[in-house]
Amino acid sequence: MKAEQVIPILRIFDYQKTIEFYIDWLGFEIVWKHYFEENAPVYMEVKKENITLHLSEHHGDGTPGSRVFIWGEGIADYHKELIEKKYKYNRPGLEKTFYDAIAFTVDDPFGNKIIFNEKFDERKHKDLNFYPIH
């Protein structure tokens, strides 16, 4: 088997909080959204560059408190961009991990965590200030 793409499904509970967090703060875009009927839960796809997530208000689609682990590049710059937005509910710290990466974790309003990681490069990351997580 060769996987073409892996798309995590995260449980959400509030559409407006979802937009505030994933679209306005993290910078994802809505690719599509679906309702089975009026006043039904939303199921949607959001994307930021090569990261695709499915977000669902449907009971049974995902468990609150799930984690998504992402490897990427430009993590320090992305962290800085998010911190500069001064999002009221989340100001993640940048850390150097035990697995030789720089990383930060964001907690969505529904208990899910997304961990953004980049392989540590001494030359590239030597001047970074690592911040406490809060």
Coordinates of C-alpha atoms in Angstrom, one line a residue:
M1 CA 0.0 0.0 0.0
K2 CA 1.1 3.5 -0.8
A3 CA -0.7 6.3 1.1
E4 CA -1.6 9.3 -1.1
Q5 CA -2.6 11.6 1.7
V6 CA -3.5 11.3 5.4
I7 CA -6.3 13.6 6.6
P8 CA -7.1 13.7 10.3
I9 CA -10.7 14.4 11.4
L10 CA -11.0 16.6 14.4
R11 CA -14.2 17.1 16.4
I12 CA -15.5 20.6 16.8
F13 CA -18.5 22.0 18.6
D14 CA -18.9 25.6 17.6
Y15 CA -18.7 26.9 14.0
Q16 CA -17.8 30.5 15.0
K17 CA -15.0 29.4 17.4
T18 CA -13.7 27.1 14.6
I19 CA -13.5 30.0 12.1
E20 CA -11.8 32.3 14.7
F21 CA -9.2 29.6 15.5
Y22 CA -8.5 27.8 12.3
I23 CA -9.2 30.5 9.7
D24 CA -8.5 33.8 11.4
W25 CA -5.7 32.8 13.7
L26 CA -3.9 29.8 12.1
G27 CA -4.5 31.0 8.6
F28 CA -6.2 27.9 7.1
E29 CA -8.7 28.4 4.3
I30 CA -12.0 26.6 3.9
V31 CA -11.9 24.3 0.9
W32 CA -15.5 23.1 1.3
K33 CA -18.2 22.6 3.9
H34 CA -21.2 20.3 4.0
Y35 CA -24.5 20.2 5.8
F36 CA -26.9 17.2 5.3
E37 CA -29.8 19.7 5.8
E38 CA -30.6 23.1 7.3
N39 CA -29.7 23.3 11.0
A40 CA -27.5 20.2 10.8
P41 CA -23.9 19.8 12.0
V42 CA -21.1 21.0 9.6
Y43 CA -18.4 18.8 8.1
M44 CA -15.7 20.8 6.5
E45 CA -12.2 20.6 5.0
V46 CA -9.6 23.3 5.8
K47 CA -6.2 23.6 4.3
K48 CA -2.9 25.5 4.8
E49 CA -0.3 24.8 2.2
N50 CA 0.2 20.9 2.4
I51 CA -1.8 20.5 5.7
T52 CA -5.4 19.3 5.2
L53 CA -7.8 18.7 8.1
H54 CA -11.4 17.7 8.3
L55 CA -13.4 19.4 11.0
S56 CA -16.7 17.9 12.1
E57 CA -19.5 18.8 14.4
H58 CA -21.0 15.3 13.9
H59 CA -21.3 13.1 17.0
G60 CA -18.8 10.2 16.6
D61 CA -16.5 12.0 14.1
G62 CA -13.3 12.2 16.1
T63 CA -12.8 12.5 19.8
P64 CA -12.2 15.8 21.6
G65 CA -8.6 15.8 22.8
S66 CA -7.0 14.3 19.7
R67 CA -3.5 15.3 18.6
V68 CA -2.1 16.0 15.2
F69 CA 1.7 15.9 14.8
I70 CA 3.1 17.8 11.8
W71 CA 6.6 18.0 10.4
G72 CA 7.4 21.1 8.4
E73 CA 9.8 23.9 7.6
G74 CA 9.6 27.6 8.7
I75 CA 8.1 26.7 12.1
A76 CA 9.9 29.5 13.9
D77 CA 8.6 32.1 11.4
Y78 CA 5.1 30.6 11.6
H79 CA 5.3 30.7 15.4
K80 CA 6.3 34.4 15.3
E81 CA 3.5 35.2 13.0
L82 CA 0.9 33.6 15.3
I83 CA 2.3 35.3 18.4
E84 CA 2.2 38.7 16.7
K85 CA -1.5 38.2 16.1
K86 CA -2.0 38.2 19.9
Y87 CA -4.8 35.7 19.9
K88 CA -6.5 36.0 23.2
Y89 CA -6.9 32.3 23.9
N90 CA -3.5 30.8 22.8
R91 CA 0.1 32.0 23.0
P92 CA 2.2 28.9 22.5
G93 CA 5.8 28.7 23.5
L94 CA 8.5 27.6 21.1
E95 CA 10.6 24.8 22.4
K96 CA 13.6 22.6 21.5
T97 CA 12.4 19.0 22.0
F98 CA 14.0 15.8 23.2
Y99 CA 13.6 14.4 19.7
D100 CA 15.8 17.2 18.2
A101 CA 13.2 19.5 16.8
I102 CA 11.9 22.9 17.4
A103 CA 8.2 22.8 18.1
F104 CA 5.1 24.5 19.3
T105 CA 1.7 23.2 20.2
V106 CA -1.6 25.0 19.7
D107 CA -4.8 23.9 21.6
D108 CA -8.0 24.4 19.7
P109 CA -11.2 25.5 21.5
F110 CA -12.4 21.9 21.6
G111 CA -9.4 20.2 23.3
N112 CA -7.6 19.1 20.2
K113 CA -3.8 19.8 19.9
I114 CA -1.8 20.4 16.8
I115 CA 2.0 20.1 17.2
F116 CA 4.1 21.9 14.6
N117 CA 7.7 20.6 14.3
E118 CA 10.8 21.2 12.3
K119 CA 14.1 19.2 12.6
F120 CA 16.6 21.2 14.6
D121 CA 19.4 22.7 12.6
E122 CA 22.2 24.3 14.7
R123 CA 23.2 26.7 12.0
K124 CA 19.6 27.8 11.1
H125 CA 18.2 27.9 14.6
K126 CA 21.1 29.0 16.7
D127 CA 19.7 32.5 17.4
L128 CA 16.2 31.4 18.4
N129 CA 14.8 32.2 21.7
F130 CA 12.8 29.4 23.2
Y131 CA 9.8 30.5 25.1
P132 CA 8.1 28.8 28.0
I133 CA 4.8 27.1 27.1
H134 CA 1.7 28.7 28.4

